[in-house]
PDB file of C-alpha atoms in Angstrom:
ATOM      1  CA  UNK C  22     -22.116 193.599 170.388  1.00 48.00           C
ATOM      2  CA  UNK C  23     -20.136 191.662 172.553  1.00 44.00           C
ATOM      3  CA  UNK C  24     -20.892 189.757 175.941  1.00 42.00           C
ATOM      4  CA  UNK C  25     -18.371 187.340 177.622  1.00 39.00           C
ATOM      5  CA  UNK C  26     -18.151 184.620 180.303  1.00 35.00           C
ATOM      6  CA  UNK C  27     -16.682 184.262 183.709  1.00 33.00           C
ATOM      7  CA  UNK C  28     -13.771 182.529 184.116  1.00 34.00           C
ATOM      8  CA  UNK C  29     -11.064 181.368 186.641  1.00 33.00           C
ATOM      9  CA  UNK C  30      -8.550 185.004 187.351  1.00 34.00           C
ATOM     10  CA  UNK C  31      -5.305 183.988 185.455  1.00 33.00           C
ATOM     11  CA  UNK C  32      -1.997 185.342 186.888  1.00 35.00           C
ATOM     12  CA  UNK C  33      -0.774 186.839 184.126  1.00 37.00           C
ATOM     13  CA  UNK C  34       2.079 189.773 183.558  1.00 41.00           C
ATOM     14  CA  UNK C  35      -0.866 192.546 182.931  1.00 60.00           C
ATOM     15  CA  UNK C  36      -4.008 193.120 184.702  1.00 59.00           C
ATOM     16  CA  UNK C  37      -7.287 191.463 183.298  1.00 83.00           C
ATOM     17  CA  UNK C  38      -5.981 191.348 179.991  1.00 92.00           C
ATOM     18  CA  UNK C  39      -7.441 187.991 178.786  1.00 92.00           C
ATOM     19  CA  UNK C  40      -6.993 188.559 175.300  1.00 94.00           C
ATOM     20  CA  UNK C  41      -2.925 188.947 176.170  1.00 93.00           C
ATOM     21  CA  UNK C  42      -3.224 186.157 178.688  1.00 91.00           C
ATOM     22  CA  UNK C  43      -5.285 183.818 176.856  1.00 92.00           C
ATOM     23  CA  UNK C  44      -6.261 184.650 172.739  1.00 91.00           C
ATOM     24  CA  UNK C  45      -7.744 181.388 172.323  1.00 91.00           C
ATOM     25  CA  UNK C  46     -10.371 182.084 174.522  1.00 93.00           C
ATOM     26  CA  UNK C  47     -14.013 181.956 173.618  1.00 93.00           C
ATOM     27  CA  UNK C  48     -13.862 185.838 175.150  1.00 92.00           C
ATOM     28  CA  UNK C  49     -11.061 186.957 173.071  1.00 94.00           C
ATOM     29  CA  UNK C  50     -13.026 185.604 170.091  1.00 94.00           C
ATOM     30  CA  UNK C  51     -15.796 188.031 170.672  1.00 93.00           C
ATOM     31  CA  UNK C  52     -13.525 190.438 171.307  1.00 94.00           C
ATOM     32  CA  UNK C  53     -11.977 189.911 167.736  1.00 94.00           C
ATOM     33  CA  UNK C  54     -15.716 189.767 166.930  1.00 94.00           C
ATOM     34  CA  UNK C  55     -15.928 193.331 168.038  1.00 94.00           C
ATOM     35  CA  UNK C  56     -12.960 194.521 166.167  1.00 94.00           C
ATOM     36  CA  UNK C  57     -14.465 193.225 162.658  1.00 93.00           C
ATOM     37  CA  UNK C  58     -17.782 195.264 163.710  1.00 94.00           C
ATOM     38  CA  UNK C  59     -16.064 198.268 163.776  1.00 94.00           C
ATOM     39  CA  UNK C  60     -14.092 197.717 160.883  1.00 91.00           C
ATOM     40  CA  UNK C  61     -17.334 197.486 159.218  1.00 93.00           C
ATOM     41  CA  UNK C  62     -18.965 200.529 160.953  1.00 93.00           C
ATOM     42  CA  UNK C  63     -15.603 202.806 160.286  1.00 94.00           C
ATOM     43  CA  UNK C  64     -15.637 201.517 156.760  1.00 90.00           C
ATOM     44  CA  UNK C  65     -11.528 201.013 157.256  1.00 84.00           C
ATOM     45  CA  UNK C  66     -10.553 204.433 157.863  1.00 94.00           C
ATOM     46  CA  UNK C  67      -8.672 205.853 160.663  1.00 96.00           C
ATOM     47  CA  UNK C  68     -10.915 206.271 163.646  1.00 97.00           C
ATOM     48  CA  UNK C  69     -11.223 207.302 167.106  1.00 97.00           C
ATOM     49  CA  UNK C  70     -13.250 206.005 169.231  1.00 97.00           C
ATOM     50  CA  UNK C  71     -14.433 206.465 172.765  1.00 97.00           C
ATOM     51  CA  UNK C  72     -15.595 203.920 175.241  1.00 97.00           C
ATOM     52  CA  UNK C  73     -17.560 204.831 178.089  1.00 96.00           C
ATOM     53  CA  UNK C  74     -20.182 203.497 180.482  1.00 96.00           C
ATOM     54  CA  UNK C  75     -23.173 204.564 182.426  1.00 96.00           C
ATOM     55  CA  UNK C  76     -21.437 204.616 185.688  1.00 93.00           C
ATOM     56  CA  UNK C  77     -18.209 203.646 187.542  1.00 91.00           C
ATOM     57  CA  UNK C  78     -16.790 200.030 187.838  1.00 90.00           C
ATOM     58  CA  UNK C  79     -19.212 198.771 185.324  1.00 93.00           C
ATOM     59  CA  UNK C  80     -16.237 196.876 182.913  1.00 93.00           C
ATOM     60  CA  UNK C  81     -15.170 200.003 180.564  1.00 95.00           C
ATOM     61  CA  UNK C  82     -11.708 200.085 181.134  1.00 96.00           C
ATOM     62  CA  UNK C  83     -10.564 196.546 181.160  1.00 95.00           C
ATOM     63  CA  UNK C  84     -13.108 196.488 177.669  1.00 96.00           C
ATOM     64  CA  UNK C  85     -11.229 199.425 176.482  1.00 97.00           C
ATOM     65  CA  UNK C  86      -8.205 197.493 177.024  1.00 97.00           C
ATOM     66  CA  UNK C  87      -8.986 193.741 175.490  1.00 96.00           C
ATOM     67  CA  UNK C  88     -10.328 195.636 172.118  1.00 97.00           C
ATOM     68  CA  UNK C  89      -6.650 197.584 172.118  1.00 97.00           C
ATOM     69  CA  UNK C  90      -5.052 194.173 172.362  1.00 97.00           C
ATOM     70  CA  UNK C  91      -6.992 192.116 170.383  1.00 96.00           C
ATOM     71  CA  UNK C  92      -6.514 195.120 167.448  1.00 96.00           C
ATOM     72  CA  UNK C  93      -3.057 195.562 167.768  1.00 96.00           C
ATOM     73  CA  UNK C  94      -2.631 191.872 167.902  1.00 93.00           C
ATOM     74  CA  UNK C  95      -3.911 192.012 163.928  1.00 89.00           C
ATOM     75  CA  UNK C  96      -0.994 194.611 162.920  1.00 88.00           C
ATOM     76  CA  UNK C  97      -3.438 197.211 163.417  1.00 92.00           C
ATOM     77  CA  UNK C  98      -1.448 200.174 164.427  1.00 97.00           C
ATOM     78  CA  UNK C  99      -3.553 201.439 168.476  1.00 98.00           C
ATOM     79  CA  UNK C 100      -2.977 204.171 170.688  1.00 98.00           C
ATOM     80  CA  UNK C 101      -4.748 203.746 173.774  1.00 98.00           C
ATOM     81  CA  UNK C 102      -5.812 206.901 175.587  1.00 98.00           C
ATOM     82  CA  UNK C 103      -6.228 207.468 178.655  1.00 98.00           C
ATOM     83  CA  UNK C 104      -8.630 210.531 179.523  1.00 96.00           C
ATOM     84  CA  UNK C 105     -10.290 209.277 182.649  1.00 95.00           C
ATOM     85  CA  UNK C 106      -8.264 212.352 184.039  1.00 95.00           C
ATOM     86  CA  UNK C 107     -10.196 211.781 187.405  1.00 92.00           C
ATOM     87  CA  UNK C 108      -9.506 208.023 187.779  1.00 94.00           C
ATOM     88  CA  UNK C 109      -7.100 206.542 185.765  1.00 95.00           C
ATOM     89  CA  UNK C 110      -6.667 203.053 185.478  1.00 95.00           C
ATOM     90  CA  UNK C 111      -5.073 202.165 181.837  1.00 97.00           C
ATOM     91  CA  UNK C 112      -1.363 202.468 183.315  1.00 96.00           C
ATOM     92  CA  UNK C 113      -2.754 200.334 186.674  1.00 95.00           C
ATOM     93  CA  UNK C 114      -3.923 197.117 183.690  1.00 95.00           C
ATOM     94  CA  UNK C 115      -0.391 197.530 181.685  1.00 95.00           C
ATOM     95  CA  UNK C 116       1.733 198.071 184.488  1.00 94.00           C
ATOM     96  CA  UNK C 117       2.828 201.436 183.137  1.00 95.00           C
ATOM     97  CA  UNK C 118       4.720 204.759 185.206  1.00 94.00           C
ATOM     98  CA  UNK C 119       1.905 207.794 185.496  1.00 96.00           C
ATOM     99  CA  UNK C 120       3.987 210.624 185.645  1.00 94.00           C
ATOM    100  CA  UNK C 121       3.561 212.379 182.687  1.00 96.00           C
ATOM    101  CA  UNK C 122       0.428 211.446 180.395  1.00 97.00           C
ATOM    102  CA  UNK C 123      -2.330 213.106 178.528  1.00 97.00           C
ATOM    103  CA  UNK C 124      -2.689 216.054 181.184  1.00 96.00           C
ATOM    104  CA  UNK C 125       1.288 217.156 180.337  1.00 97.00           C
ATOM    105  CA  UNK C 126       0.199 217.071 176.860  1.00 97.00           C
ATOM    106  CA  UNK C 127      -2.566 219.095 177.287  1.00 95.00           C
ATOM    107  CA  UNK C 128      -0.911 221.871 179.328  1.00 93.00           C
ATOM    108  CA  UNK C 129       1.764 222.280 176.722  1.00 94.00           C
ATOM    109  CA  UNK C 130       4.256 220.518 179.472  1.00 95.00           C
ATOM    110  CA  UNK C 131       5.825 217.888 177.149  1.00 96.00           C
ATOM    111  CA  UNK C 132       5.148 216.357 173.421  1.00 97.00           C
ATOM    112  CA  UNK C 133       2.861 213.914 172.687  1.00 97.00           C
ATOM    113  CA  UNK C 134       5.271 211.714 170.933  1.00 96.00           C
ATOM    114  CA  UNK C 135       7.251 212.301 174.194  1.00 97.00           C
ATOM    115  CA  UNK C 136       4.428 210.705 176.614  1.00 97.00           C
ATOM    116  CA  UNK C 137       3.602 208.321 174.121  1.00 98.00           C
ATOM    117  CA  UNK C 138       4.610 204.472 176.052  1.00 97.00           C
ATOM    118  CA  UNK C 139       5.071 201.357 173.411  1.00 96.00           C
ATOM    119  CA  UNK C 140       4.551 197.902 174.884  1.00 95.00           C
ATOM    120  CA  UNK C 141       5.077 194.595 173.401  1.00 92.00           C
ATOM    121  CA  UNK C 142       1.361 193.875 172.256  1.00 94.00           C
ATOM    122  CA  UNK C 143       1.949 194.102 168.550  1.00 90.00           C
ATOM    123  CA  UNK C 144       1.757 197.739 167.354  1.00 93.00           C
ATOM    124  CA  UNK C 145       0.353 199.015 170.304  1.00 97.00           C
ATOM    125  CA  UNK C 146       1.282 202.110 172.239  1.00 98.00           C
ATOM    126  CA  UNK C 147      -0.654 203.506 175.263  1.00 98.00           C
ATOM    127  CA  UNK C 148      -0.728 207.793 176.422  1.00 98.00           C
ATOM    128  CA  UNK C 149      -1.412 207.523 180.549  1.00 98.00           C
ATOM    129  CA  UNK C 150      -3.629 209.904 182.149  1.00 97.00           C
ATOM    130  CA  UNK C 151      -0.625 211.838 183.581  1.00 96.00           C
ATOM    131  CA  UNK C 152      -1.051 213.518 186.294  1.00 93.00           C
ATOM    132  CA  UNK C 153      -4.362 214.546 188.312  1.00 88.00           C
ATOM    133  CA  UNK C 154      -5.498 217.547 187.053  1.00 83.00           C
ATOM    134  CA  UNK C 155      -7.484 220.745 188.768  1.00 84.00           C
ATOM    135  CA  UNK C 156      -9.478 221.266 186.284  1.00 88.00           C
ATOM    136  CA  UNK C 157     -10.206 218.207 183.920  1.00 91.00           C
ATOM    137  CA  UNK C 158     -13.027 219.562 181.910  1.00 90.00           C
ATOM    138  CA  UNK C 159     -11.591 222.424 180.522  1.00 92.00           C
ATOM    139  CA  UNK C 160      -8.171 220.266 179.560  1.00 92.00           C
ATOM    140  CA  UNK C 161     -11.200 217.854 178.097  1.00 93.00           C
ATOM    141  CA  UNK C 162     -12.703 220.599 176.462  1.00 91.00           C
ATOM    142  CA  UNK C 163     -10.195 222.464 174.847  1.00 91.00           C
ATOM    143  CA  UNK C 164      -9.232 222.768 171.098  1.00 92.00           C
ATOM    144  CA  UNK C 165      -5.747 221.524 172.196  1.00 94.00           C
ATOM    145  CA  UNK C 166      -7.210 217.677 173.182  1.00 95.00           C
ATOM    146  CA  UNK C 167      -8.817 217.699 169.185  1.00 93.00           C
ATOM    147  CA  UNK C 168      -5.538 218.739 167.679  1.00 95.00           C
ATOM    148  CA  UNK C 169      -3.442 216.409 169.906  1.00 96.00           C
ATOM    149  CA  UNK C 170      -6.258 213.251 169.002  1.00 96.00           C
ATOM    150  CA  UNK C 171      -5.742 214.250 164.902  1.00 96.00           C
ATOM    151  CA  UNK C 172      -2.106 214.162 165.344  1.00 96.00           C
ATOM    152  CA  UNK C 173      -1.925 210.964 166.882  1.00 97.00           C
ATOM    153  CA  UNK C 174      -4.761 209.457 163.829  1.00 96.00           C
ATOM    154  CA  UNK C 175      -1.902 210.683 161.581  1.00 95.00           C
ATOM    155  CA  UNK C 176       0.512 208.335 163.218  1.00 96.00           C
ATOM    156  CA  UNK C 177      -2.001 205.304 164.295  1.00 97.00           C
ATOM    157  CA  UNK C 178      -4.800 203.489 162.759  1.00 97.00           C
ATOM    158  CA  UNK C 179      -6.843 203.939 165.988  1.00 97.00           C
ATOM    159  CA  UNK C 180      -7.165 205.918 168.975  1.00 98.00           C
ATOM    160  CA  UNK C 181      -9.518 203.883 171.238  1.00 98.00           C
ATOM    161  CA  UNK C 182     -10.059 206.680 174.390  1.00 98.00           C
ATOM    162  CA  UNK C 183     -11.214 205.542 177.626  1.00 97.00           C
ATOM    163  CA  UNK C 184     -13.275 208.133 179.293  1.00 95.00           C
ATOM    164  CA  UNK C 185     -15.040 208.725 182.857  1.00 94.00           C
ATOM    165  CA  UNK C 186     -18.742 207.075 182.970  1.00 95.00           C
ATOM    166  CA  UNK C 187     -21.041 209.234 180.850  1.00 94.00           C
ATOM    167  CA  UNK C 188     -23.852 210.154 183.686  1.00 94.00           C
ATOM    168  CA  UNK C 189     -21.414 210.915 186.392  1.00 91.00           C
ATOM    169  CA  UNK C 190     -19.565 214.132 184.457  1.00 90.00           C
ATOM    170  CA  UNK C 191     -19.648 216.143 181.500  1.00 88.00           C
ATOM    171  CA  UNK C 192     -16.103 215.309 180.395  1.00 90.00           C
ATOM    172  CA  UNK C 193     -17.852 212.264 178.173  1.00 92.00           C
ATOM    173  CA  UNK C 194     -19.920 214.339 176.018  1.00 91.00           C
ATOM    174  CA  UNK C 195     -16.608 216.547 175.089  1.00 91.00           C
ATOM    175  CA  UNK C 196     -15.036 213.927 174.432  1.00 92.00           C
ATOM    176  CA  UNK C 197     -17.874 212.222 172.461  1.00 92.00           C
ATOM    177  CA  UNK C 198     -17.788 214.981 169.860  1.00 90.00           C
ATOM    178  CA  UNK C 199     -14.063 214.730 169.269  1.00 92.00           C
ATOM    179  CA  UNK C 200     -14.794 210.646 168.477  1.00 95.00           C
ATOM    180  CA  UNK C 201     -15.758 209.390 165.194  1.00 95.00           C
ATOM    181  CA  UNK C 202     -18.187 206.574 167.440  1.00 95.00           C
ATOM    182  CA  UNK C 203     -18.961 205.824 170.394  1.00 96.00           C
ATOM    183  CA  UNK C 204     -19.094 202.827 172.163  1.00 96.00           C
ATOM    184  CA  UNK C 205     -21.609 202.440 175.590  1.00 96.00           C
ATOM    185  CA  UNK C 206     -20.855 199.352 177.935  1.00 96.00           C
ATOM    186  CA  UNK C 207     -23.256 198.146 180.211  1.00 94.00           C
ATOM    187  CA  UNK C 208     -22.627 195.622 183.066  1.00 93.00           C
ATOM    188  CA  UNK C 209     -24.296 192.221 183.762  1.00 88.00           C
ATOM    189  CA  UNK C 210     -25.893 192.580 186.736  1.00 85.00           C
ATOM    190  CA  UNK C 211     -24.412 195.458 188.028  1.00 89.00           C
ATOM    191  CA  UNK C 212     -25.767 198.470 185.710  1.00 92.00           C
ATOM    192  CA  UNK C 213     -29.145 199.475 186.222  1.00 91.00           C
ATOM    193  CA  UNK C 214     -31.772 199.241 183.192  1.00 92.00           C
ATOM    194  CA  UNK C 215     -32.709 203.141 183.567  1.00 94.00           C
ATOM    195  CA  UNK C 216     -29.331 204.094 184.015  1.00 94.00           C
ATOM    196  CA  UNK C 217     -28.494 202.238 180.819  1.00 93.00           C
ATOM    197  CA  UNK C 218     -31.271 204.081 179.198  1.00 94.00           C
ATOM    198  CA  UNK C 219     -30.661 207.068 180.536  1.00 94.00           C
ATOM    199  CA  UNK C 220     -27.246 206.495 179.462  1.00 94.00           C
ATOM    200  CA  UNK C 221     -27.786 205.639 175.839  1.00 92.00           C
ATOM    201  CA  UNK C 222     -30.284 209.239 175.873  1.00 92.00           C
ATOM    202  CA  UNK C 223     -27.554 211.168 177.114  1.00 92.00           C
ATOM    203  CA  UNK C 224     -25.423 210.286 174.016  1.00 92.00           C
ATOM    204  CA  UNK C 225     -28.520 210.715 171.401  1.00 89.00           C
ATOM    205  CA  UNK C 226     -28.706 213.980 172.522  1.00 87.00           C
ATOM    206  CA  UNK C 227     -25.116 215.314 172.818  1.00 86.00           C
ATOM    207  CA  UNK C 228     -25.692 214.005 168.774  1.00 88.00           C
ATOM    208  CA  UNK C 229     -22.895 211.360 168.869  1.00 91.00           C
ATOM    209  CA  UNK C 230     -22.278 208.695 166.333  1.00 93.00           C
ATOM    210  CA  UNK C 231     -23.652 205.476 168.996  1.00 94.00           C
ATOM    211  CA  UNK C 232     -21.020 202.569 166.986  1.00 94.00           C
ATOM    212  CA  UNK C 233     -23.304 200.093 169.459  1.00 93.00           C
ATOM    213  CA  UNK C 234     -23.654 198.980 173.149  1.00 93.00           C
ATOM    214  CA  UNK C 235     -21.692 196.315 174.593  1.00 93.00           C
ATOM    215  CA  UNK C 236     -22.955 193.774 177.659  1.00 91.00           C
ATOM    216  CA  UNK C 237     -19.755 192.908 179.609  1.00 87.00           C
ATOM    217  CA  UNK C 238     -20.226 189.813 181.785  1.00 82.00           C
ATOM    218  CA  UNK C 239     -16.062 188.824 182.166  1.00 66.00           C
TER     219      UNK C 239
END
């Protein structure tokens, strides 16, 4: 679906956000590319939709991250979730305060409209990780994460959720089934073909709605 080249590191006021730092970009092109695929594949309704990856460090995040921008840089109206609750990184790109997040949510600590952050990428909004939690897969798992995802697709016209690497816990395939799609990234060069295939099995067989894979190469 998507696959990118290198280029020079840009000092810019967010992390590895190229389609922030630079939209013209033949990247942020296929990253626009991406966001009229899913279009297509939701058929224009409200969606959410989790990105993962095979295993850690493998491009997820910061691909989780360009697709928010380049969608909320076309009025569509993104929340960016955070539920890598055991290594969060969406607040480290924006330069966003972790204190309170998804886990406070969860735990009935604070609202979600509360923990919600706006920045000033179009209409997009990003919900942190908040802090670490004990016991991650049961906040994953509970009914309280589905009812807290359909109230924010009430408010937003997606949720793009950033999740831990699908082989490496079992948080992924709970979140999978609260997700309209699901979107695998693979690295160039770095992720290995059976774990990619072992990858894309895992998610057949939790019975997930595969939107594509993506090969990121940035």
């Amino acid at each position: 679906m998507l696959r990118g080249k290198r280029k020079n590191r840009v000092s810019t006021p967010k992390r590895n956000l190229i389609t922030f730092s630079n939209p013209e970009s033949i990247i942020s092109e296929q990253f626009r590319t991406l966001r009229t695929n899913i279009h297509f594949l939701t058929e224009g309704k409200k969606s959410i939709i989790l990105i993962t990856s095979p295993g850690s460090h493998e491009g997820k995040t910061t691909t989780t991250a360009n697709l928010a921008v380049s969608m909320a840089q076309q009025k569509e109206k993104v929340l960016l979730v955070d539920a890598n609750l055991r290594e969060p990184a969406i607040h480290f790109i924006f330069k966003k305060e972790n204190t309170v997040g998804l886990t406070e949510v969860l735990s009935g600590k604070i609202r979600l409209e509360e923990a919600i952050i706006p920045t000033d990428i179009g209409s997009l909004a990003i919900l942190t990780s908040g802090q670490m939690a004990s016991h991650p897969a049961e906040l994953i798992g509970s009914d309280s994460l589905y009812k807290v995802l359909q109230q924010a697709l009430g408010e937003y016209d997606f949720i793009l959720v950033d999740s831990p690497p699908i082989l490496d816990v079992t948080d992924t395939k709970l979140l999978a089934h609260k997700s309209d799609g699901v979107i695998l990234v693979i690295s160039q060069g770095k992720t290995e073909i059976e774990k990619a295939v072992e990858a894309k099995k895992a998610l057949e067989f939790a019975k997930v709605n595969l939107f594509g894979v993506i090969l990121y190469d940035m």
